GROMACS .gro file of C-alpha atoms in nm:
model
  397
    1MET     CA    1  -4.272  26.300 -12.128
    2ASN     CA    2  -4.521  26.336 -11.840
    3GLU     CA    3  -4.657  25.971 -11.837
    4PRO     CA    4  -4.367  25.816 -11.637
    5GLU     CA    5  -4.414  26.063 -11.351
    6ILE     CA    6  -4.779  25.984 -11.329
    7SER     CA    7  -4.720  25.600 -11.301
    8GLU     CA    8  -4.435  25.622 -11.038
    9LYS     CA    9  -4.646  25.765 -10.756
   10PRO     CA   10  -4.892  25.476 -10.731
   11ARG     CA   11  -4.601  25.229 -10.727
   12ARG     CA   12  -4.445  25.406 -10.428
   13ARG     CA   13  -4.770  25.408 -10.238
   14GLY     CA   14  -4.805  25.025 -10.297
   15VAL     CA   15  -4.459  24.955 -10.159
   16ARG     CA   16  -4.531  25.157  -9.847
   17ARG     CA   17  -4.855  24.962  -9.791
   18THR     CA   18  -4.675  24.627  -9.828
   19GLY     CA   19  -4.409  24.728  -9.577
   20VAL     CA   20  -4.663  24.831  -9.320
   21SER     CA   21  -4.850  24.500  -9.360
   22LEU     CA   22  -4.531  24.300  -9.313
   23LEU     CA   23  -4.445  24.499  -9.005
   24LEU     CA   24  -4.787  24.439  -8.858
   25ILE     CA   25  -4.759  24.066  -8.926
   26VAL     CA   26  -4.418  24.050  -8.757
   27LEU     CA   27  -4.551  24.235  -8.454
   28VAL     CA   28  -4.855  24.007  -8.423
   29VAL     CA   29  -4.645  23.691  -8.455
   30GLY     CA   30  -4.394  23.820  -8.204
   31VAL     CA   31  -4.652  23.913  -7.946
   32GLY     CA   32  -4.840  23.584  -7.997
   33GLY     CA   33  -4.525  23.380  -7.960
   34THR     CA   34  -4.432  23.562  -7.642
   35LEU     CA   35  -4.775  23.499  -7.495
   36TRP     CA   36  -4.767  23.130  -7.594
   37LEU     CA   37  -4.423  23.080  -7.442
   38ARG     CA   38  -4.535  23.254  -7.123
   39HIS     CA   39  -4.851  23.038  -7.106
   40ASP     CA   40  -4.648  22.722  -7.164
   41ASP     CA   41  -4.408  22.817  -6.886
   42GLU     CA   42  -4.696  22.888  -6.653
   43SER     CA   43  -4.862  22.551  -6.739
   44SER     CA   44  -4.536  22.364  -6.682
   45ALA     CA   45  -4.491  22.536  -6.348
   46ALA     CA   46  -4.850  22.451  -6.241
   47THR     CA   47  -4.821  22.071  -6.320
   48PRO     CA   48  -4.687  21.882  -6.007
   49PRO     CA   49  -4.433  21.601  -6.050
   50ASP     CA   50  -4.568  21.242  -6.073
   51PRO     CA   51  -4.573  21.099  -5.713
   52GLY     CA   52  -4.575  20.740  -5.838
   53VAL     CA   53  -4.818  20.449  -5.839
   54PRO     CA   54  -4.991  20.409  -5.500
   55VAL     CA   55  -4.919  20.069  -5.345
   56THR     CA   56  -4.947  19.899  -5.007
   57THR     CA   57  -4.624  19.773  -4.855
   58ALA     CA   58  -4.494  19.571  -4.562
   59LEU     CA   59  -4.157  19.480  -4.418
   60SER     CA   60  -4.007  19.133  -4.445
   61VAL     CA   61  -3.925  18.994  -4.101
   62GLN     CA   62  -3.712  18.716  -3.958
   63GLY     CA   63  -3.825  18.471  -3.691
   64ASP     CA   64  -3.910  18.116  -3.589
   65VAL     CA   65  -4.194  17.954  -3.780
   66PRO     CA   66  -4.378  17.631  -3.685
   67ILE     CA   67  -4.434  17.404  -3.984
   68TYR     CA   68  -4.758  17.207  -4.014
   69LEU     CA   69  -4.894  16.911  -4.205
   70SER     CA   70  -5.261  16.961  -4.289
   71GLY     CA   71  -5.547  16.720  -4.347
   72LEU     CA   72  -5.924  16.696  -4.313
   73GLY     CA   73  -6.087  16.542  -4.010
   74THR     CA   74  -6.414  16.476  -3.830
   75VAL     CA   75  -6.491  16.569  -3.472
   76GLN     CA   76  -6.589  16.267  -3.264
   77ALA     CA   77  -6.726  16.253  -2.911
   78PHE     CA   78  -6.469  16.127  -2.663
   79ASN     CA   79  -6.733  15.881  -2.536
   80THR     CA   80  -7.086  15.811  -2.658
   81VAL     CA   81  -7.340  15.617  -2.451
   82THR     CA   82  -7.694  15.514  -2.534
   83VAL     CA   83  -7.874  15.512  -2.200
   84THR     CA   84  -8.097  15.205  -2.172
   85ALA     CA   85  -8.301  15.046  -1.894
   86GLN     CA   86  -8.166  14.761  -1.681
   87VAL     CA   87  -8.512  14.660  -1.561
   88ASN     CA   88  -8.853  14.659  -1.726
   89GLY     CA   89  -9.117  14.903  -1.614
   90THR     CA   90  -9.310  15.221  -1.668
   91LEU     CA   91  -9.132  15.558  -1.683
   92VAL     CA   92  -9.289  15.764  -1.407
   93ASP     CA   93  -9.044  16.055  -1.412
   94VAL     CA   94  -8.798  16.205  -1.665
   95ARG     CA   95  -8.560  16.445  -1.494
   96PHE     CA   96  -8.332  16.571  -1.771
   97LYS     CA   97  -8.382  16.828  -2.046
   98GLU     CA   98  -8.278  16.774  -2.403
   99GLY     CA   99  -7.935  16.920  -2.468
  100GLN     CA  100  -7.858  16.950  -2.097
  101MET     CA  101  -7.510  16.899  -1.952
  102VAL     CA  102  -7.523  16.615  -1.699
  103LYS     CA  103  -7.273  16.471  -1.454
  104LYS     CA  104  -7.187  16.109  -1.390
  105GLY     CA  105  -7.435  15.975  -1.134
  106ASP     CA  106  -7.716  16.220  -1.210
  107VAL     CA  107  -8.064  16.064  -1.212
  108LEU     CA  108  -8.201  16.094  -1.564
  109ALA     CA  109  -8.533  15.912  -1.519
  110VAL     CA  110  -8.726  15.689  -1.277
  111ILE     CA  111  -8.906  15.361  -1.349
  112ASP     CA  112  -9.204  15.274  -1.127
  113PRO     CA  113  -9.027  15.126  -0.819
  114ARG     CA  114  -9.328  14.970  -0.644
  115PRO     CA  115  -9.303  14.617  -0.787
  116PHE     CA  116  -8.933  14.607  -0.705
  117GLN     CA  117  -8.991  14.741  -0.355
  118ASP     CA  118  -9.248  14.462  -0.298
  119THR     CA  119  -8.996  14.201  -0.407
  120LEU     CA  120  -8.740  14.344  -0.167
  121ASP     CA  121  -8.988  14.346   0.121
  122GLU     CA  122  -9.075  13.980   0.056
  123ALA     CA  123  -8.707  13.886   0.055
  124VAL     CA  124  -8.651  14.066   0.386
  125ALA     CA  125  -8.953  13.890   0.544
  126LYS     CA  126  -8.835  13.548   0.430
  127LEU     CA  127  -8.490  13.618   0.572
  128LYS     CA  128  -8.638  13.693   0.911
  129GLN     CA  129  -8.840  13.374   0.907
  130ASP     CA  130  -8.543  13.161   0.804
  131GLU     CA  131  -8.322  13.324   1.065
  132VAL     CA  132  -8.572  13.220   1.336
  133ASP     CA  133  -8.577  12.861   1.209
  134ARG     CA  134  -8.196  12.856   1.187
  135ASP     CA  135  -8.155  12.990   1.537
  136TYR     CA  136  -8.398  12.731   1.674
  137ALA     CA  137  -8.211  12.455   1.492
  138LYS     CA  138  -7.885  12.579   1.641
  139VAL     CA  139  -8.027  12.577   1.994
  140THR     CA  140  -8.161  12.227   1.945
  141LEU     CA  141  -7.829  12.101   1.811
  142ASP     CA  142  -7.635  12.252   2.101
  143ARG     CA  143  -7.874  12.091   2.350
  144ASP     CA  144  -7.847  11.748   2.187
  145LEU     CA  145  -7.470  11.767   2.190
  146LYS     CA  146  -7.476  11.824   2.567
  147LEU     CA  147  -7.704  11.531   2.642
  148ASP     CA  148  -7.576  11.184   2.719
  149ASN     CA  149  -7.552  10.944   2.429
  150GLN     CA  150  -7.811  10.724   2.600
  151SER     CA  151  -8.069  11.010   2.587
  152VAL     CA  152  -8.008  11.116   2.224
  153THR     CA  153  -7.888  10.886   1.952
  154GLN     CA  154  -7.608  10.983   1.718
  155GLN     CA  155  -7.852  10.969   1.430
  156THR     CA  156  -8.065  11.237   1.593
  157VAL     CA  157  -7.765  11.460   1.644
  158ASP     CA  158  -7.657  11.418   1.284
  159ASN     CA  159  -8.002  11.497   1.156
  160GLN     CA  160  -8.022  11.809   1.369
  161ARG     CA  161  -7.681  11.923   1.252
  162SER     CA  162  -7.793  11.877   0.891
  163THR     CA  163  -8.108  12.077   0.956
  164TYR     CA  164  -7.907  12.362   1.103
  165HIS     CA  165  -7.668  12.380   0.812
  166GLN     CA  166  -7.954  12.372   0.564
  167LEU     CA  167  -8.123  12.663   0.741
  168GLU     CA  168  -7.790  12.850   0.758
  169ALA     CA  169  -7.755  12.810   0.382
  170GLN     CA  170  -8.111  12.929   0.338
  171VAL     CA  171  -8.033  13.243   0.536
  172ASN     CA  172  -7.733  13.309   0.312
  173GLN     CA  173  -7.956  13.257   0.010
  174ASP     CA  174  -8.207  13.501   0.154
  175ASN     CA  175  -7.933  13.763   0.199
  176ALA     CA  176  -7.835  13.715  -0.165
  177ALA     CA  177  -8.197  13.755  -0.270
  178ILE     CA  178  -8.222  14.075  -0.070
  179ALA     CA  179  -7.906  14.210  -0.233
  180ASP     CA  180  -8.044  14.125  -0.577
  181ALA     CA  181  -8.377  14.288  -0.496
  182GLN     CA  182  -8.197  14.599  -0.376
  183THR     CA  183  -7.999  14.607  -0.699
  184GLN     CA  184  -8.312  14.570  -0.908
  185LEU     CA  185  -8.476  14.846  -0.708
  186SER     CA  186  -8.176  15.074  -0.764
  187TYR     CA  187  -8.205  15.014  -1.139
  188THR     CA  188  -8.542  15.188  -1.133
  189GLN     CA  189  -8.336  15.507  -1.119
  190ILE     CA  190  -8.170  15.549  -1.458
  191ILE     CA  191  -7.830  15.706  -1.389
  192SER     CA  192  -7.598  15.898  -1.621
  193PRO     CA  193  -7.286  15.684  -1.670
  194LEU     CA  194  -7.060  15.980  -1.760
  195ASP     CA  195  -7.025  16.355  -1.781
  196GLY     CA  196  -7.166  16.480  -2.107
  197ARG     CA  197  -7.447  16.642  -2.299
  198THR     CA  198  -7.785  16.478  -2.355
  199GLY     CA  199  -7.936  16.454  -2.699
  200ILE     CA  200  -8.297  16.438  -2.808
  201ARG     CA  201  -8.520  16.236  -2.573
  202LEU     CA  202  -8.612  15.904  -2.734
  203LEU     CA  203  -8.886  15.794  -2.491
  204ASP     CA  204  -9.140  16.001  -2.302
  205GLN     CA  205  -9.276  15.968  -1.951
  206GLY     CA  206  -9.559  15.714  -1.919
  207ASN     CA  207  -9.414  15.470  -2.171
  208VAL     CA  208  -9.297  15.121  -2.083
  209ILE     CA  209  -8.923  15.079  -2.115
  210THR     CA  210  -8.760  14.738  -2.144
  211THR     CA  211  -8.411  14.597  -2.126
  212THR     CA  212  -8.440  14.466  -2.482
  213ASP     CA  213  -8.509  14.812  -2.626
  214THR     CA  214  -8.178  14.907  -2.792
  215THR     CA  215  -8.306  15.252  -2.889
  216GLY     CA  216  -8.277  15.359  -2.530
  217LEU     CA  217  -8.392  15.667  -2.345
  218VAL     CA  218  -8.131  15.919  -2.466
  219VAL     CA  219  -7.780  15.937  -2.611
  220ILE     CA  220  -7.514  16.116  -2.406
  221THR     CA  221  -7.195  16.241  -2.572
  222GLN     CA  222  -6.884  16.342  -2.384
  223THR     CA  223  -6.752  16.664  -2.540
  224LYS     CA  224  -6.500  16.771  -2.274
  225PRO     CA  225  -6.251  16.641  -2.383
  226ILE     CA  226  -6.331  16.561  -2.745
  227SER     CA  227  -6.154  16.379  -3.029
  228VAL     CA  228  -6.078  16.452  -3.393
  229ILE     CA  229  -6.020  16.167  -3.639
  230SER     CA  230  -5.820  16.291  -3.938
  231THR     CA  231  -5.614  16.158  -4.227
  232LEU     CA  232  -5.282  16.247  -4.386
  233PRO     CA  233  -5.119  16.114  -4.703
  234GLU     CA  234  -4.905  15.810  -4.637
  235THR     CA  235  -4.606  16.011  -4.759
  236ASP     CA  236  -4.636  16.223  -4.443
  237LEU     CA  237  -4.606  15.917  -4.216
  238PRO     CA  238  -4.227  15.945  -4.158
  239ALA     CA  239  -4.260  16.313  -4.064
  240VAL     CA  240  -4.537  16.236  -3.813
  241GLN     CA  241  -4.342  15.948  -3.661
  242GLU     CA  242  -4.036  16.168  -3.623
  243ALA     CA  243  -4.242  16.440  -3.455
  244MET     CA  244  -4.398  16.190  -3.211
  245LYS     CA  245  -4.056  16.055  -3.115
  246ALA     CA  246  -3.949  16.409  -3.026
  247GLY     CA  247  -4.233  16.449  -2.776
  248ALA     CA  248  -4.596  16.555  -2.752
  249VAL     CA  249  -4.720  16.671  -3.093
  250THR     CA  250  -4.935  16.985  -3.094
  251VAL     CA  251  -5.235  16.992  -3.328
  252THR     CA  252  -5.473  17.271  -3.422
  253ALA     CA  253  -5.831  17.232  -3.543
  254LEU     CA  254  -5.957  17.491  -3.791
  255THR     CA  255  -6.290  17.544  -3.959
  256LYS     CA  256  -6.335  17.341  -4.275
  257ASP     CA  257  -6.226  17.635  -4.492
  258GLY     CA  258  -5.929  17.705  -4.265
  259GLY     CA  259  -6.063  18.050  -4.183
  260SER     CA  260  -6.043  18.038  -3.803
  261ALA     CA  261  -5.899  17.823  -3.527
  262LEU     CA  262  -6.136  17.615  -3.313
  263GLY     CA  263  -5.891  17.480  -3.058
  264SER     CA  264  -5.552  17.328  -2.983
  265GLY     CA  265  -5.488  16.973  -2.869
  266THR     CA  266  -5.245  16.682  -2.877
  267LEU     CA  267  -5.194  16.399  -3.122
  268THR     CA  268  -5.271  16.084  -2.922
  269VAL     CA  269  -5.291  15.791  -3.166
  270LEU     CA  270  -5.133  15.706  -3.501
  271ASP     CA  271  -5.326  15.421  -3.661
  272ASN     CA  272  -5.146  15.090  -3.698
  273GLU     CA  273  -5.203  15.053  -4.072
  274ILE     CA  274  -5.231  15.254  -4.393
  275ASP     CA  275  -5.559  15.253  -4.584
  276GLN     CA  276  -5.447  15.099  -4.913
  277THR     CA  277  -5.761  15.219  -5.091
  278THR     CA  278  -5.701  15.588  -5.021
  279GLY     CA  279  -5.328  15.585  -4.948
  280THR     CA  280  -5.382  15.766  -4.618
  281ILE     CA  281  -5.305  15.711  -4.251
  282ARG     CA  282  -5.557  15.788  -3.975
  283LEU     CA  283  -5.475  16.000  -3.671
  284LYS     CA  284  -5.664  16.058  -3.348
  285SER     CA  285  -5.617  16.382  -3.157
  286THR     CA  286  -5.760  16.495  -2.824
  287PHE     CA  287  -5.879  16.850  -2.742
  288PRO     CA  288  -5.984  16.988  -2.399
  289ASN     CA  289  -6.272  17.170  -2.574
  290GLU     CA  290  -6.365  17.364  -2.261
  291ASP     CA  291  -6.562  17.620  -2.464
  292GLU     CA  292  -6.719  17.347  -2.684
  293THR     CA  293  -6.613  17.509  -3.011
  294LEU     CA  294  -6.570  17.157  -3.148
  295TRP     CA  295  -6.895  16.963  -3.200
  296PRO     CA  296  -6.939  16.591  -3.271
  297GLY     CA  297  -6.980  16.522  -3.641
  298GLU     CA  298  -6.826  16.854  -3.749
  299PHE     CA  299  -6.580  16.857  -4.041
  300VAL     CA  300  -6.256  17.041  -3.964
  301GLN     CA  301  -5.913  17.103  -4.103
  302LEU     CA  302  -5.642  16.962  -3.877
  303ARG     CA  303  -5.287  17.095  -3.863
  304VAL     CA  304  -5.016  16.874  -3.714
  305GLN     CA  305  -4.707  17.062  -3.604
  306GLN     CA  306  -4.414  16.889  -3.767
  307ARG     CA  307  -4.122  17.107  -3.663
  308VAL     CA  308  -4.010  17.469  -3.609
  309GLU     CA  309  -3.800  17.650  -3.870
  310LYS     CA  310  -3.552  17.882  -3.698
  311GLY     CA  311  -3.466  18.232  -3.822
  312VAL     CA  312  -3.654  18.230  -4.152
  313VAL     CA  313  -3.758  18.538  -4.353
  314THR     CA  314  -4.134  18.582  -4.394
  315VAL     CA  315  -4.359  18.819  -4.586
  316PRO     CA  316  -4.736  18.850  -4.629
  317SER     CA  317  -4.841  18.594  -4.886
  318ALA     CA  318  -5.006  18.874  -5.087
  319ALA     CA  319  -4.655  18.995  -5.176
  320VAL     CA  320  -4.572  18.672  -5.359
  321GLN     CA  321  -4.643  18.685  -5.733
  322ARG     CA  322  -4.613  18.402  -5.985
  323GLY     CA  323  -4.461  18.466  -6.324
  324SER     CA  324  -4.357  18.254  -6.621
  325ASP     CA  325  -4.020  18.191  -6.456
  326GLY     CA  326  -4.153  18.123  -6.108
  327TYR     CA  327  -4.220  18.328  -5.796
  328PHE     CA  328  -4.115  18.693  -5.762
  329ILE     CA  329  -4.175  18.985  -5.525
  330TYR     CA  330  -4.184  19.357  -5.599
  331VAL     CA  331  -3.926  19.517  -5.369
  332VAL     CA  332  -3.928  19.893  -5.312
  333LYS     CA  333  -3.579  20.046  -5.353
  334PRO     CA  334  -3.452  20.359  -5.170
  335ASP     CA  335  -3.539  20.580  -5.471
  336SER     CA  336  -3.905  20.462  -5.449
  337THR     CA  337  -3.881  20.255  -5.766
  338VAL     CA  338  -3.958  19.884  -5.766
  339ASP     CA  339  -3.757  19.582  -5.861
  340ALA     CA  340  -3.914  19.246  -5.953
  341ARG     CA  341  -3.705  19.017  -5.731
  342PRO     CA  342  -3.705  18.642  -5.812
  343VAL     CA  343  -3.750  18.441  -5.490
  344LYS     CA  344  -3.778  18.084  -5.371
  345VAL     CA  345  -4.090  18.034  -5.159
  346GLY     CA  346  -4.077  17.749  -4.911
  347GLN     CA  347  -4.398  17.746  -4.710
  348ILE     CA  348  -4.728  17.939  -4.699
  349GLU     CA  349  -4.991  17.941  -4.424
  350ASP     CA  350  -5.223  18.196  -4.262
  351ASN     CA  351  -5.142  18.456  -4.528
  352VAL     CA  352  -4.770  18.430  -4.454
  353ALA     CA  353  -4.498  18.307  -4.690
  354ILE     CA  354  -4.150  18.185  -4.599
  355VAL     CA  355  -3.892  18.320  -4.845
  356GLU     CA  356  -3.597  18.082  -4.859
  357THR     CA  357  -3.381  18.282  -5.102
  358GLY     CA  358  -3.391  18.619  -5.277
  359LEU     CA  359  -3.498  18.844  -4.989
  360LYS     CA  360  -3.350  18.972  -4.666
  361ALA     CA  361  -3.524  19.074  -4.345
  362GLY     CA  362  -3.616  19.442  -4.328
  363GLU     CA  363  -3.680  19.497  -4.697
  364THR     CA  364  -3.998  19.674  -4.810
  365VAL     CA  365  -4.222  19.461  -5.032
  366VAL     CA  366  -4.538  19.549  -5.221
  367THR     CA  367  -4.847  19.367  -5.094
  368ALA     CA  368  -5.119  19.538  -5.301
  369GLY     CA  369  -5.129  19.725  -5.631
  370GLN     CA  370  -4.886  19.499  -5.821
  371TYR     CA  371  -5.107  19.484  -6.131
  372ARG     CA  372  -4.995  19.837  -6.228
  373LEU     CA  373  -4.625  19.776  -6.174
  374GLU     CA  374  -4.324  19.678  -6.377
  375PRO     CA  375  -3.954  19.704  -6.291
  376GLY     CA  376  -3.831  20.062  -6.259
  377ILE     CA  377  -4.170  20.224  -6.202
  378LYS     CA  378  -4.186  20.478  -5.923
  379VAL     CA  379  -4.432  20.398  -5.643
  380MET     CA  380  -4.593  20.586  -5.357
  381PRO     CA  381  -4.590  20.336  -5.066
  382GLU     CA  382  -4.858  20.327  -4.804
  383ASP     CA  383  -4.655  20.177  -4.521
  384ASN     CA  384  -4.810  19.864  -4.374
  385SER     CA  385  -4.496  19.732  -4.209
  386SER     CA  386  -4.643  19.758  -3.860
  387GLN     CA  387  -4.846  19.447  -3.936
  388THR     CA  388  -4.583  19.184  -3.868
  389PRO     CA  389  -4.639  18.865  -4.066
  390ALA     CA  390  -4.764  18.574  -3.861
  391THR     CA  391  -4.545  18.268  -3.814
  392ASP     CA  392  -4.769  17.973  -3.900
  393SER     CA  393  -4.690  17.792  -4.222
  394LYS     CA  394  -4.730  17.478  -4.425
  395LYS     CA  395  -4.569  17.332  -4.730
  396VAL     CA  396  -4.659  17.477  -5.071
  397SER     CA  397  -4.783  17.217  -5.314
   0.00000   0.00000   0.00000
């Protein structure tokens, strides 16, 4: 009868322990959940919104753009002269420095003038002697003509007249000899025949120089103005002819890699035939070259202005991307997301592209950072629109 009472008390104590444990577990879970939710809210509040992919941008602009045809060329001196001697002799003086700018008429060198001065002096002395003989013959002839025919025969008069004319001719010959001697003497001064720059001296003072020496004393090149001989494909011939008919054609010489301009000039000659071997036409252009940025023998890139495109839209060429379907440009929309806009690119030159269709003036385009973009992505533009695209262009191949 007493055994059931003894077993009921432990059972009650076990139930109370289980209830307390469950209550503790509920409290712990509740407090932990509250703390986790509070931490998550604090973390969410501390994380800033995504500002977008950083990119560089520029504005598309509208303007007039000159269009060029481009080809390679070689700078050529406007005139080149090898200075040679016109008389034989010993160089006693060289008056120019290598690489010096000289003017037409400057004395470059002097040949020993003494032998030529002696020849001139002899010619002058002979003239004086012959003039005395001529004058005496003239006096004699005049006297004979005044005498009576019985005193002087006609034969004597004729002979005297012949003598006078012979001496007169001799005097004229002496004058010619003097002029020739003076000319030969003047040739002992070697004169620059043009304005230009001297090259390396080819003969030193003390050497004998001769008229048969084709090497000469020095080569002078005229570099102000200067010429550029260039070529264009024969397919460009009609465009060049049309430009020349419209007036003077402006040309620009660039470094061989096209990196910088060396000068502006004018197209002066279009060759009269096409080179059938290369399929090209030669052009000759003239440049003032006042600062001598163009140098004979230098390779350059020549741009021939073909025409001017009016009111075209241009962007930096870095904005133009090529995809599987052609050219496209990332355009930044008002909500700072980008759109991959298909475009038709007409011409590119000097880091500037003409956009024929697909873009309007004043739109913001991405010029750097495109590799991280795709349509709809938000961007953080770094405005570069103050750098207006240049307006020099050429046809895209």
